[in-house]
mmCIF file with all atom_site columns, C-alpha atoms in Angstrom:
data_model
loop_
_atom_site.group_PDB
_atom_site.id
_atom_site.type_symbol
_atom_site.label_atom_id
_atom_site.label_alt_id
_atom_site.label_comp_id
_atom_site.label_asym_id
_atom_site.label_entity_id
_atom_site.label_seq_id
_atom_site.pdbx_PDB_ins_code
_atom_site.Cartn_x
_atom_site.Cartn_y
_atom_site.Cartn_z
_atom_site.occupancy
_atom_site.B_iso_or_equiv
_atom_site.pdbx_formal_charge
_atom_site.auth_seq_id
_atom_site.auth_comp_id
_atom_site.auth_asym_id
_atom_site.auth_atom_id
_atom_site.pdbx_PDB_model_num
ATOM 1  C CA . MET L 1 1  ? 19.877  17.471  -78.683 1.00 42.00 ? 1  MET L CA 1
ATOM 2  C CA . GLU L 1 2  ? 17.452  16.205  -76.048 1.00 46.00 ? 2  GLU L CA 1
ATOM 3  C CA . GLN L 1 3  ? 16.974  12.444  -75.823 1.00 47.00 ? 3  GLN L CA 1
ATOM 4  C CA . ILE L 1 4  ? 13.388  11.329  -76.225 1.00 43.00 ? 4  ILE L CA 1
ATOM 5  C CA . GLU L 1 5  ? 12.105  8.740   -73.765 1.00 49.00 ? 5  GLU L CA 1
ATOM 6  C CA . PRO L 1 6  ? 10.564  5.636   -75.318 1.00 50.00 ? 6  PRO L CA 1
ATOM 7  C CA . LEU L 1 7  ? 6.792   5.456   -75.150 1.00 57.00 ? 7  LEU L CA 1
ATOM 8  C CA . THR L 1 8  ? 6.998   2.037   -73.561 1.00 76.00 ? 8  THR L CA 1
ATOM 9  C CA . ASN L 1 9  ? 9.413   0.910   -70.896 1.00 92.00 ? 9  ASN L CA 1
ATOM 10 C CA . TYR L 1 10 ? 9.353   -2.852  -70.575 1.00 95.00 ? 10 TYR L CA 1
ATOM 11 C CA . TYR L 1 11 ? 10.712  -2.760  -67.033 1.00 96.00 ? 11 TYR L CA 1
ATOM 12 C CA . ASP L 1 12 ? 7.856   -0.486  -65.993 1.00 94.00 ? 12 ASP L CA 1
ATOM 13 C CA . ILE L 1 13 ? 5.317   -2.743  -67.674 1.00 94.00 ? 13 ILE L CA 1
ATOM 14 C CA . LEU L 1 14 ? 6.575   -5.738  -65.691 1.00 95.00 ? 14 LEU L CA 1
ATOM 15 C CA . GLU L 1 15 ? 7.008   -3.567  -62.582 1.00 94.00 ? 15 GLU L CA 1
ATOM 16 C CA . ILE L 1 16 ? 10.652  -4.564  -62.118 1.00 96.00 ? 16 ILE L CA 1
ATOM 17 C CA . SER L 1 17 ? 13.976  -2.765  -62.012 1.00 95.00 ? 17 SER L CA 1
ATOM 18 C CA . PRO L 1 18 ? 16.546  -3.047  -64.801 1.00 95.00 ? 18 PRO L CA 1
ATOM 19 C CA . GLN L 1 19 ? 18.698  -4.956  -62.297 1.00 95.00 ? 19 GLN L CA 1
ATOM 20 C CA . ALA L 1 20 ? 16.065  -7.681  -61.766 1.00 96.00 ? 20 ALA L CA 1
ATOM 21 C CA . THR L 1 21 ? 17.250  -11.275 -61.883 1.00 96.00 ? 21 THR L CA 1
ATOM 22 C CA . ALA L 1 22 ? 15.887  -13.808 -64.356 1.00 95.00 ? 22 ALA L CA 1
ATOM 23 C CA . GLN L 1 23 ? 13.814  -15.338 -61.557 1.00 97.00 ? 23 GLN L CA 1
ATOM 24 C CA . GLU L 1 24 ? 12.383  -11.941 -60.564 1.00 97.00 ? 24 GLU L CA 1
ATOM 25 C CA . ILE L 1 25 ? 11.493  -11.237 -64.194 1.00 97.00 ? 25 ILE L CA 1
ATOM 26 C CA . HIS L 1 26 ? 9.683   -14.554 -64.540 1.00 97.00 ? 26 HIS L CA 1
ATOM 27 C CA . GLN L 1 27 ? 7.833   -14.083 -61.242 1.00 98.00 ? 27 GLN L CA 1
ATOM 28 C CA . ALA L 1 28 ? 6.767   -10.559 -62.223 1.00 97.00 ? 28 ALA L CA 1
ATOM 29 C CA . TYR L 1 29 ? 5.572   -11.792 -65.611 1.00 97.00 ? 29 TYR L CA 1
ATOM 30 C CA . ALA L 1 30 ? 3.521   -14.615 -64.077 1.00 97.00 ? 30 ALA L CA 1
ATOM 31 C CA . SER L 1 31 ? 2.026   -12.257 -61.506 1.00 96.00 ? 31 SER L CA 1
ATOM 32 C CA . ILE L 1 32 ? 1.070   -9.534  -63.967 1.00 95.00 ? 32 ILE L CA 1
ATOM 33 C CA . LYS L 1 33 ? -0.370  -12.038 -66.460 1.00 94.00 ? 33 LYS L CA 1
ATOM 34 C CA . LYS L 1 34 ? -2.600  -13.386 -63.685 1.00 92.00 ? 34 LYS L CA 1
ATOM 35 C CA . ALA L 1 35 ? -3.651  -9.898  -62.595 1.00 92.00 ? 35 ALA L CA 1
ATOM 36 C CA . TYR L 1 36 ? -4.575  -8.846  -66.152 1.00 91.00 ? 36 TYR L CA 1
ATOM 37 C CA . SER L 1 37 ? -6.084  -12.166 -67.195 1.00 90.00 ? 37 SER L CA 1
ATOM 38 C CA . LEU L 1 38 ? -9.202  -12.160 -69.341 1.00 86.00 ? 38 LEU L CA 1
ATOM 39 C CA . ARG L 1 39 ? -10.572 -14.610 -66.786 1.00 88.00 ? 39 ARG L CA 1
ATOM 40 C CA . ASN L 1 40 ? -10.459 -11.962 -64.063 1.00 86.00 ? 40 ASN L CA 1
ATOM 41 C CA . PRO L 1 41 ? -13.951 -10.415 -64.178 1.00 84.00 ? 41 PRO L CA 1
ATOM 42 C CA . ASP L 1 42 ? -12.881 -7.423  -62.068 1.00 87.00 ? 42 ASP L CA 1
ATOM 43 C CA . ILE L 1 43 ? -10.370 -6.329  -64.707 1.00 89.00 ? 43 ILE L CA 1
ATOM 44 C CA . PHE L 1 44 ? -13.171 -5.118  -66.979 1.00 88.00 ? 44 PHE L CA 1
ATOM 45 C CA . ARG L 1 45 ? -14.073 -2.451  -64.438 1.00 90.00 ? 45 ARG L CA 1
ATOM 46 C CA . ASN L 1 46 ? -10.920 -0.582  -65.442 1.00 89.00 ? 46 ASN L CA 1
ATOM 47 C CA . PHE L 1 47 ? -10.266 -1.673  -69.029 1.00 89.00 ? 47 PHE L CA 1
ATOM 48 C CA . SER L 1 48 ? -12.254 -2.327  -72.161 1.00 90.00 ? 48 SER L CA 1
ATOM 49 C CA . PHE L 1 49 ? -11.672 -5.624  -73.927 1.00 90.00 ? 49 PHE L CA 1
ATOM 50 C CA . ASP L 1 50 ? -9.573  -3.890  -76.617 1.00 91.00 ? 50 ASP L CA 1
ATOM 51 C CA . GLU L 1 51 ? -7.476  -2.022  -74.043 1.00 91.00 ? 51 GLU L CA 1
ATOM 52 C CA . LEU L 1 52 ? -6.842  -5.229  -72.166 1.00 91.00 ? 52 LEU L CA 1
ATOM 53 C CA . GLN L 1 53 ? -5.802  -7.071  -75.317 1.00 91.00 ? 53 GLN L CA 1
ATOM 54 C CA . GLN L 1 54 ? -3.318  -4.318  -76.141 1.00 91.00 ? 54 GLN L CA 1
ATOM 55 C CA . LEU L 1 55 ? -1.955  -4.390  -72.605 1.00 91.00 ? 55 LEU L CA 1
ATOM 56 C CA . LEU L 1 56 ? -1.502  -8.159  -72.777 1.00 92.00 ? 56 LEU L CA 1
ATOM 57 C CA . ILE L 1 57 ? 0.409   -7.751  -76.039 1.00 93.00 ? 57 ILE L CA 1
ATOM 58 C CA . LEU L 1 58 ? 2.715   -5.217  -74.335 1.00 93.00 ? 58 LEU L CA 1
ATOM 59 C CA . ILE L 1 59 ? 3.237   -7.606  -71.408 1.00 95.00 ? 59 ILE L CA 1
ATOM 60 C CA . GLU L 1 60 ? 4.232   -10.381 -73.833 1.00 96.00 ? 60 GLU L CA 1
ATOM 61 C CA . GLU L 1 61 ? 6.586   -8.019  -75.700 1.00 95.00 ? 61 GLU L CA 1
ATOM 62 C CA . ALA L 1 62 ? 8.162   -6.905  -72.436 1.00 96.00 ? 62 ALA L CA 1
ATOM 63 C CA . TYR L 1 63 ? 8.708   -10.440 -71.214 1.00 97.00 ? 63 TYR L CA 1
ATOM 64 C CA . SER L 1 64 ? 10.066  -11.702 -74.528 1.00 96.00 ? 64 SER L CA 1
ATOM 65 C CA . THR L 1 65 ? 12.533  -8.805  -74.573 1.00 96.00 ? 65 THR L CA 1
ATOM 66 C CA . VAL L 1 66 ? 13.789  -8.587  -70.988 1.00 96.00 ? 66 VAL L CA 1
ATOM 67 C CA . GLY L 1 67 ? 13.222  -12.263 -70.208 1.00 95.00 ? 67 GLY L CA 1
ATOM 68 C CA . ASN L 1 68 ? 15.821  -13.264 -72.792 1.00 94.00 ? 68 ASN L CA 1
ATOM 69 C CA . GLN L 1 69 ? 19.448  -12.457 -71.964 1.00 91.00 ? 69 GLN L CA 1
ATOM 70 C CA . GLU L 1 70 ? 20.417  -11.595 -75.547 1.00 92.00 ? 70 GLU L CA 1
ATOM 71 C CA . THR L 1 71 ? 17.498  -9.295  -76.304 1.00 94.00 ? 71 THR L CA 1
ATOM 72 C CA . ARG L 1 72 ? 17.669  -7.786  -72.803 1.00 93.00 ? 72 ARG L CA 1
ATOM 73 C CA . HIS L 1 73 ? 21.313  -6.819  -73.365 1.00 88.00 ? 73 HIS L CA 1
ATOM 74 C CA . ILE L 1 74 ? 20.391  -5.116  -76.654 1.00 90.00 ? 74 ILE L CA 1
ATOM 75 C CA . TYR L 1 75 ? 17.379  -3.400  -75.052 1.00 88.00 ? 75 TYR L CA 1
#
């Protein structure tokens, strides 16, 4: 039976490798949150408000999963 890839890869969302250190994960999270901030007026050229909100939710999910050693190990 063929394995199905998950629809969302938290490492891809944070633009890090699965071997990233805790510091690299935190830096990537801070950087991506700044880039996709609602305060960045240029971001609305590429995303609607709803799309951006959903993306920010995914970023938070990714960070809360891979930024925590216990949940990262399970993931």
